Amino acid sequence: MPSPSEPGSVPTIIGVPVLPDAVGESRNGNSVSVVENHSDHTAVTRLVPLLKKLAVGSKIPTAFQAAHIRDEGSSTAVTTRNEIPIIILPPSFQAQAQEQMLARTGVAGDGPALRAEPPKRSRFLRPVVVGLSLLALVTAAGVLVKKQMASTARADASRVAAPPRAAEPTPASAVAPVSEPAVIELPSTAQPTAAAAGCSVAGKPKMIAGQALLSPGVEVAAGTRGIVVGYAPRPVQAVSALVDPATLALTGSRVTHSHDSIRRVTPIPAPAPAGAAPSKNHRPKVAVSTDRPGDAIAMRRTSSGAIPIDLGTAGGQLVWAPHDSDEVNALWPLPGGAPIEGLRAVPLDASGRGYAMAFRRGTSIWTGFISAKGNHRLSPLGDLTETKGLGGEVGSPSIAVSGETVLVAWADRTDRKDAWGLRYRTWRLPHANEPAAETPASTFEVPEGGLGAPYIAPAVSSLGAGRFLLVWTEGPTSGHRVRGLTVDAEGHPQGSPLVISDEGENAGQAQAAILADGHGMVAYLAATPHGFKVMATSITCR
């Protein structure tokens, strides 16, 4: 069974979040320890004497804390494997630090495999970067010290005319000038969409995590405190991160370890206690799905929602169980021996009315509805519905509920030689013992202006009142891009398409979540020279 681990707050190194197992316990809230054998942060060079000399005896602001557990609040420069000096920032400055990303770029999709970009090296780049970076660091430190001394002098003068007041924390903006000279930012090509009916892009993409596995992908869920993001940086390690969708700042995280390879990391948004103030260090939960040998339920996957359930197969039937238990309960028979794949389930509403589910089996998409009665007793609502593919193969389905409408979307094609396209089908929610009212499957007409086919990895999210946000991956394998569009209960477009990922990024496997106030975000994977990272783009929906 997975066991949660709750390390200290994760620091950021110029926009690159340090993985939790690369960070030691903090002695106080300001200093951290970087493990010396970590792949990206191996050599540590202490420049405290130099910085103290520049400061002329003044104490350097606590925004720059020491690596390797130094408690005196002095600044310490850390040198990467490429000898580029960087500075460790505490978690409270993550939002500003993330804007100065030094991570390498490059992703994923449902269909053709995506590849990480090969690393590019130059024999002349290292000395140039080292020289420029050291010069920028010294110059920035001098500017900072000069500003601090001037501020101190003004404070001394003001004490003559004004009574003293409690010290205020250093604003996050105070650290920006230090890192800016060492970073050259290219303008983002993700174009904000004009405000219209539906959703629009609210800012350029930012990195959420520097390492993530392709197979589990990235999952998101809307909670009362923000958007919960789930991903797996390692085969047996899952991370849940709480993100403010407006700023894309990380406000909390949790690490969970598994004994078996992780197949999916499903965020579980925990409601905030009544009357409780928002926490800046909330540790969101996730459900880790694995194919554990000897499990009573094969292909066990966990539903989304605040009260998750587990679904899978046992004894030739589709079954359910309370989350993390072996209390198996039958739902529908599954004749034939074909396995189920890509199973997903979502709550019908917030009241616990039941669940809607979809999965792939062979070349068909199957959908079913489950009623939840008292004492959490579940029973099927009607039979499973089969939607046959176009004949070649089908992708994994995505499912969402908005108002009284259920929307299922998937990638489909008539032949293995043909390009992938998107199809969808809608249902009206069932009532009492009546089956859900269904409509025939339709082909989604992707709006012009993108990279063209293939179109893969669709994901749908609820906007309420029968509207949905549909995001997908498009373009060639070497340069996938993520786009999106608001659709109504019949699948008809509303507003203009959204460009989610940056031009030049190989991006895919996007998932979106939107809060009740209309703020949301789309998280996706982007390829790097050594694997994949988690990126996110802020959106607003009306």
XYZ file of C-alpha atoms in Angstrom, residues 27-541:
515
model
C 16.445 23.607 10.468
C 14.377 26.726 10.177
C 11.951 28.111 7.623
C 14.658 29.755 5.557
C 17.511 27.322 4.877
C 17.600 24.088 2.970
C 20.070 21.337 2.182
C 20.817 20.188 -1.343
C 21.966 16.578 -1.734
C 25.354 16.673 -3.458
C 24.724 13.713 -5.751
C 21.571 15.222 -7.270
C 21.853 15.187 -11.061
C 21.369 18.931 -11.587
C 22.879 20.410 -8.459
C 26.112 18.633 -7.703
C 28.771 21.150 -6.756
C 28.262 23.753 -4.052
C 30.586 26.768 -3.894
C 30.376 29.089 -0.922
C 30.605 32.768 -1.906
C 29.551 34.098 1.481
C 32.826 36.019 2.074
C 32.527 37.754 -1.306
C 28.911 38.699 -0.762
C 29.661 39.916 2.759
C 32.464 42.059 1.388
C 30.101 43.565 -1.174
C 27.596 44.173 1.581
C 30.214 46.140 3.566
C 29.126 44.447 6.724
C 25.402 44.777 6.061
C 23.264 41.704 6.487
C 22.021 40.343 3.173
C 18.216 40.018 3.065
C 16.822 36.705 4.227
C 15.324 36.129 0.783
C 18.699 34.598 -0.091
C 19.218 31.707 2.265
C 22.160 29.401 2.682
C 22.509 25.985 1.158
C 23.757 23.053 3.228
C 22.081 24.292 6.437
C 23.535 27.706 7.217
C 21.484 29.497 9.840
C 22.997 32.968 9.657
C 20.844 34.087 6.728
C 23.791 34.876 4.446
C 23.569 34.329 0.737
C 25.165 31.285 -0.816
C 25.713 30.725 -4.509
C 25.232 27.216 -5.834
C 27.057 26.077 -8.943
C 25.461 23.575 -11.307
C 27.299 20.853 -13.205
C 27.823 23.412 -15.993
C 29.358 25.839 -13.473
C 26.510 28.322 -13.783
C 26.035 30.190 -10.488
C 22.473 30.240 -9.182
C 20.797 31.243 -5.928
C 18.454 29.233 -3.726
C 15.145 30.923 -2.960
C 12.739 29.858 -0.194
C 9.224 28.616 -1.117
C 7.583 31.984 -0.449
C 9.260 33.348 -3.561
C 8.388 30.487 -5.882
C 5.933 32.497 -7.991
C 8.593 35.063 -8.884
C 11.350 32.503 -9.291
C 9.322 30.377 -11.669
C 9.199 33.276 -14.118
C 12.990 32.937 -14.474
C 12.986 29.312 -15.581
C 16.356 27.864 -16.499
C 14.894 24.417 -17.198
C 15.524 22.811 -20.556
C 12.491 22.435 -22.809
C 10.937 19.950 -25.050
C 6.546 15.920 -24.094
C 3.614 13.429 -24.652
C 0.349 12.283 -26.186
C -2.208 9.535 -26.544
C -1.283 7.896 -29.834
C 2.096 8.300 -31.521
C 4.861 8.219 -28.942
C 6.580 11.487 -28.083
C 10.310 11.721 -27.744
C 12.515 13.734 -25.451
C 14.755 16.216 -27.226
C 18.450 15.282 -27.590
C 20.792 17.472 -25.511
C 22.777 20.078 -27.368
C 26.301 20.870 -26.214
C 28.855 23.451 -27.209
C 32.534 23.487 -26.270
C 32.530 27.280 -26.269
C 29.272 27.883 -24.373
C 30.468 26.963 -20.878
C 33.209 29.620 -20.430
C 30.985 32.320 -21.939
C 28.037 31.457 -19.697
C 30.257 31.193 -16.623
C 31.838 34.576 -17.214
C 28.571 36.373 -17.950
C 26.788 34.715 -15.043
C 29.503 35.585 -12.489
C 29.589 39.180 -13.756
C 25.800 39.405 -13.529
C 25.793 37.917 -10.039
C 28.377 40.356 -8.680
C 26.694 43.318 -10.378
C 23.275 42.357 -9.110
C 24.577 41.833 -5.584
C 26.173 45.276 -5.648
C 22.935 46.891 -6.806
C 21.003 45.052 -4.124
C 23.414 46.094 -1.383
C 23.348 49.701 -2.544
C 19.543 49.729 -2.464
C 19.512 48.094 0.943
C 21.960 50.611 2.417
C 19.899 53.479 1.036
C 16.751 51.917 2.460
C 18.463 51.514 5.840
C 19.479 55.153 5.832
C 15.931 56.252 5.065
C 14.602 54.022 7.819
C 17.068 55.541 10.334
C 15.956 59.038 9.371
C 12.281 58.174 9.609
C 12.630 56.883 13.155
C 13.250 60.463 14.335
C 9.834 61.651 13.191
C 7.710 58.515 13.409
C 7.148 55.905 16.122
C 8.537 52.427 15.407
C 6.263 49.773 13.940
C 6.430 46.019 13.576
C 8.815 44.733 10.906
C 7.184 43.621 7.679
C 8.301 40.605 5.654
C 10.464 41.297 2.646
C 8.174 41.451 -0.422
C 8.675 38.815 -3.075
C 9.437 41.507 -5.654
C 12.631 42.378 -3.772
C 14.368 39.296 -5.102
C 13.543 39.785 -8.766
C 16.455 42.142 -9.668
C 19.016 39.590 -8.483
C 18.043 36.819 -10.888
C 16.977 38.926 -13.851
C 20.483 39.915 -15.116
C 21.503 36.232 -15.351
C 18.481 35.137 -17.401
C 17.591 35.924 -20.997
C 13.891 35.299 -21.583
C 12.429 34.804 -25.036
C 8.901 36.154 -25.517
C 6.160 33.565 -25.140
C 4.278 32.599 -28.281
C 1.179 31.401 -26.406
C -1.251 34.086 -27.526
C -3.854 35.357 -25.015
C -7.290 34.786 -26.506
C -9.679 37.699 -26.672
C -12.352 37.577 -23.999
C -15.472 35.928 -25.365
C -18.065 33.363 -24.405
C -16.153 30.430 -22.977
C -12.528 30.235 -21.884
C -9.483 32.326 -22.767
C -5.764 32.116 -22.050
C -4.768 34.364 -19.137
C -0.970 34.172 -19.293
C 2.062 32.416 -20.681
C 2.934 28.829 -19.655
C 5.016 28.193 -16.542
C 6.812 25.139 -15.276
C 5.198 23.279 -12.366
C 7.695 20.420 -12.034
C 11.004 19.701 -13.739
C 10.602 15.936 -13.976
C 7.620 13.669 -14.739
C 7.111 10.248 -16.271
C 5.266 9.964 -19.573
C 3.132 6.894 -18.827
C 1.222 8.178 -15.733
C 1.008 11.599 -17.365
C -0.414 14.510 -15.402
C -3.815 14.753 -13.695
C -5.616 17.782 -12.246
C -8.641 18.446 -10.040
C -10.369 21.589 -8.799
C -10.504 22.025 -5.030
C -11.564 24.743 -2.624
C -7.951 25.915 -2.130
C -6.798 25.786 -5.768
C -5.965 23.247 -8.475
C -4.419 19.953 -7.360
C -1.871 18.518 -9.812
C -0.787 14.870 -9.678
C 2.217 13.338 -11.462
C 4.977 10.753 -10.966
C 8.609 11.929 -11.169
C 9.788 8.332 -10.617
C 8.236 4.892 -11.180
C 7.360 4.432 -7.478
C 7.017 8.068 -6.385
C 3.922 10.250 -6.760
C 3.675 13.985 -6.113
C 0.597 16.111 -5.549
C 1.016 19.873 -5.807
C -1.494 22.580 -4.945
C -1.370 25.424 -7.474
C -2.974 28.858 -7.500
C -4.479 28.972 -11.026
C -4.248 32.766 -11.261
C -0.498 32.990 -10.546
C 0.535 29.339 -11.079
C 2.381 29.528 -7.761
C 2.810 26.306 -5.777
C 1.213 26.619 -2.338
C 1.711 23.094 -1.019
C 2.837 19.599 -1.949
C 2.874 16.003 -0.782
C 4.976 12.987 -1.798
C 3.603 9.434 -1.760
C 5.690 6.303 -2.289
C 4.438 3.047 -3.803
C 5.769 -0.510 -3.748
C 4.658 -1.050 -7.362
C 5.015 0.899 -10.597
C 2.587 3.802 -10.724
C 0.002 3.830 -13.526
C -1.939 6.963 -12.582
C -1.857 9.691 -9.932
C -5.405 10.909 -9.253
C -5.665 14.144 -7.210
C -8.167 14.094 -4.358
C -9.204 17.677 -3.503
C -9.852 17.969 0.227
C -12.478 20.570 1.214
C -11.259 23.335 3.485
C -12.628 23.227 7.048
C -15.515 25.620 7.661
C -14.222 29.034 8.653
C -10.577 28.065 8.144
C -8.216 30.550 6.545
C -6.456 29.387 3.346
C -3.276 27.503 4.173
C -0.019 28.363 2.440
C 1.409 24.931 3.144
C -1.527 22.651 2.377
C -0.532 19.091 1.461
C -3.049 17.805 -1.095
C -3.792 14.083 -1.326
C -3.650 11.753 -4.305
C -4.801 8.221 -5.061
C -2.019 6.157 -6.586
C -3.207 3.506 -9.061
C -0.942 0.504 -9.682
C -1.280 -2.964 -11.161
C -0.322 -4.690 -7.909
C 0.322 -8.437 -8.219
C -2.298 -10.417 -6.314
C -4.723 -7.476 -6.113
C -8.353 -8.564 -5.740
C -9.241 -6.073 -8.499
C -7.381 -6.161 -11.819
C -6.707 -2.859 -13.620
C -7.744 -0.992 -10.450
C -8.242 2.714 -11.096
C -9.572 5.395 -8.757
C -12.371 7.810 -9.612
C -12.014 11.546 -9.259
C -13.973 13.530 -6.692
C -13.862 14.160 -2.952
C -15.205 10.642 -2.200
C -13.265 8.385 -4.578
C -14.059 4.759 -5.338
C -11.943 2.078 -7.017
C -13.085 0.373 -10.227
C -11.695 -2.557 -12.194
C -12.389 -6.170 -13.097
C -12.709 -9.409 -11.120
C -14.206 -12.783 -12.065
C -15.259 -11.634 -15.531
C -17.187 -8.649 -14.166
C -16.732 -4.922 -13.859
C -16.553 -4.257 -10.115
C -16.129 -1.458 -7.590
C -14.730 -1.191 -4.068
C -14.299 1.551 -1.488
C -11.003 3.270 -2.154
C -7.967 1.238 -1.074
C -10.003 -1.784 0.029
C -10.592 -5.347 -1.192
C -14.353 -5.232 -0.589
C -15.297 -6.230 -4.141
C -18.839 -5.507 -5.431
C -20.095 -6.529 -8.882
C -21.547 -4.005 -11.342
C -21.797 -5.451 -14.878
C -20.716 -8.705 -16.532
C -17.934 -8.460 -19.115
C -18.361 -11.277 -21.633
C -15.260 -12.231 -23.601
C -11.657 -11.993 -22.547
C -10.657 -8.576 -23.844
C -9.152 -6.379 -21.087
C -10.462 -2.938 -20.209
C -8.101 0.019 -20.622
C -8.060 3.722 -19.848
C -10.878 3.478 -17.290
C -12.050 6.800 -15.872
C -14.931 7.682 -13.540
C -16.272 11.042 -12.357
C -19.017 12.023 -9.862
C -22.411 12.870 -11.322
C -22.614 15.885 -9.018
C -21.330 17.186 -5.696
C -24.154 15.591 -3.683
C -22.925 12.019 -4.094
C -25.663 11.041 -6.511
C -23.454 8.543 -8.335
C -20.730 8.184 -10.962
C -20.305 8.158 -14.733
C -17.552 6.001 -16.187
C -15.926 5.226 -19.534
C -13.233 2.833 -20.722
C -11.723 1.350 -23.861
C -12.160 -2.321 -24.750
C -10.827 -3.523 -28.059
C -11.847 -0.986 -30.713
C -14.892 0.320 -28.804
C -15.571 2.896 -26.097
C -17.885 1.747 -23.294
C -19.874 4.004 -20.951
C -21.857 3.246 -17.793
C -23.670 5.032 -14.966
C -23.651 4.082 -11.288
C -26.217 5.094 -8.693
C -25.090 5.849 -5.130
C -27.671 5.187 -2.424
C -27.574 5.377 1.356
C -24.520 4.085 3.217
C -22.524 4.414 0.012
C -24.265 1.459 -1.683
C -23.634 1.506 -5.428
C -25.643 -0.164 -8.170
C -25.639 0.078 -11.968
C -28.085 2.430 -13.708
C -29.006 0.534 -16.849
C -26.601 -1.435 -19.033
C -23.187 -0.551 -20.365
C -23.313 1.331 -23.687
C -20.895 0.426 -26.474
C -19.728 2.996 -29.009
C -17.878 1.264 -31.840
C -14.760 2.891 -33.218
C -14.283 3.791 -36.862
C -12.591 0.453 -37.488
C -8.871 0.897 -36.901
C -8.155 1.674 -33.260
C -9.404 4.030 -30.563
C -7.624 6.080 -27.934
C -8.351 6.268 -24.216
C -11.588 8.119 -23.370
C -12.035 11.249 -21.286
C -15.313 11.911 -19.444
C -16.856 14.887 -17.641
C -20.267 15.896 -16.248
C -21.638 19.440 -16.585
C -25.135 20.196 -15.370
C -27.315 17.370 -16.702
C -24.965 16.478 -19.569
C -22.224 13.845 -19.763
C -19.588 14.237 -22.471
C -17.128 11.508 -23.519
C -14.325 12.250 -26.027
C -11.641 10.041 -27.544
C -9.217 9.785 -30.473
C -10.301 7.538 -33.349
C -9.260 6.526 -36.862
C -10.505 4.155 -39.571
C -7.151 2.533 -40.263
C -3.687 2.416 -38.742
C -2.378 4.277 -41.777
C -4.870 7.132 -41.332
C -4.362 10.219 -39.185
C -6.058 10.392 -35.784
C -9.179 12.497 -35.352
C -11.461 13.358 -32.412
C -14.927 11.941 -31.721
C -17.386 12.541 -28.899
C -20.749 11.439 -27.571
C -23.167 12.992 -25.062
C -25.774 11.675 -22.622
C -28.435 13.265 -20.458
C -28.054 12.156 -16.856
C -30.332 9.304 -15.770
C -33.029 9.876 -13.167
C -34.475 7.299 -10.761
C -34.441 3.985 -12.625
C -34.566 5.515 -16.083
C -31.555 4.968 -18.370
C -29.473 7.880 -19.585
C -30.696 9.533 -22.795
C -27.927 9.167 -25.380
C -27.043 10.710 -28.728
C -25.066 9.150 -31.593
C -21.300 9.612 -31.707
C -20.061 12.600 -33.722
C -16.773 13.719 -35.206
C -15.354 16.857 -33.636
C -14.417 19.432 -36.251
C -11.140 20.878 -35.005
C -10.971 24.639 -35.686
C -8.441 25.933 -38.186
C -5.296 27.786 -37.194
C -3.390 24.936 -35.555
C -0.763 22.450 -36.685
C -3.239 20.049 -38.238
C -3.688 16.292 -37.842
C -3.099 14.012 -36.100
C -5.424 15.052 -33.276
C -4.931 12.953 -30.144
C -5.278 12.835 -26.347
C -8.559 14.756 -25.882
C -9.530 15.740 -22.338
C -12.835 17.278 -21.239
C -13.538 19.358 -18.130
C -16.783 20.737 -16.725
C -17.573 24.452 -16.906
C -21.038 24.020 -15.407
C -24.459 24.638 -16.955
C -23.894 22.040 -19.681
C -20.662 23.556 -21.019
C -17.237 21.938 -21.288
C -13.638 22.794 -22.048
C -12.113 20.362 -24.547
C -8.315 20.310 -24.894
C -6.317 18.130 -27.284
C -2.853 17.528 -28.767
C -2.176 18.143 -32.453
C 0.608 18.245 -35.005
C 3.570 16.042 -35.921
C 5.295 13.793 -33.394
C 8.386 15.988 -33.333
C 6.405 19.121 -32.470
C 3.049 18.505 -30.826
C 1.033 21.474 -29.584
C -1.860 21.730 -27.115
C -4.978 23.681 -28.040
C -8.474 23.924 -26.559
C -12.026 25.092 -27.173
C -15.209 25.663 -25.175
C -18.162 23.514 -26.323
C -21.821 23.371 -25.331
C -23.954 20.386 -24.337
C -24.226 19.287 -27.987
C -20.494 19.639 -28.626
C -20.866 22.873 -30.616
C -17.985 25.405 -30.353
C -18.297 28.536 -28.215
C -15.786 31.339 -28.478
C -12.352 31.134 -30.068
C -9.809 28.289 -29.834
C -7.097 28.528 -27.184
C -3.392 28.054 -27.857
C -2.210 26.426 -24.619
C 1.439 25.498 -25.199
C 4.278 27.596 -26.579
C 5.486 27.416 -30.163
C 8.612 25.271 -30.341
C 7.551 23.184 -27.346
C 6.809 19.498 -27.918
C 3.745 19.315 -25.696
C 0.826 16.984 -25.013
C -1.353 14.910 -22.656
C -3.105 18.009 -21.329
C -5.657 18.034 -18.502
C -7.724 21.045 -17.398
C -9.532 22.069 -14.210
C -11.582 25.190 -13.492
C -12.620 26.644 -10.127
C -16.104 27.940 -9.366
C -14.923 31.551 -9.800
C -13.846 30.893 -13.409
C -10.102 30.732 -12.784
C -8.499 27.559 -14.037
C -5.440 26.075 -15.648
C -4.374 23.516 -18.203
C -1.465 21.265 -17.178
C 0.488 19.284 -19.753
C 3.781 17.474 -20.331
C 6.631 19.017 -22.324
C 9.673 17.158 -23.609
C 13.147 17.956 -22.299
C 16.533 16.530 -23.338
C 16.291 14.050 -20.456
C 12.571 13.248 -20.229
C 9.517 15.353 -19.502
C 8.428 18.239 -17.298
C 5.026 19.502 -16.128
C 3.917 22.828 -17.568
C 0.732 24.815 -16.925
C -1.139 27.680 -18.560
C -3.582 29.878 -16.655
C -7.066 30.325 -18.154
C -10.250 32.194 -17.282
C -13.738 30.975 -18.185
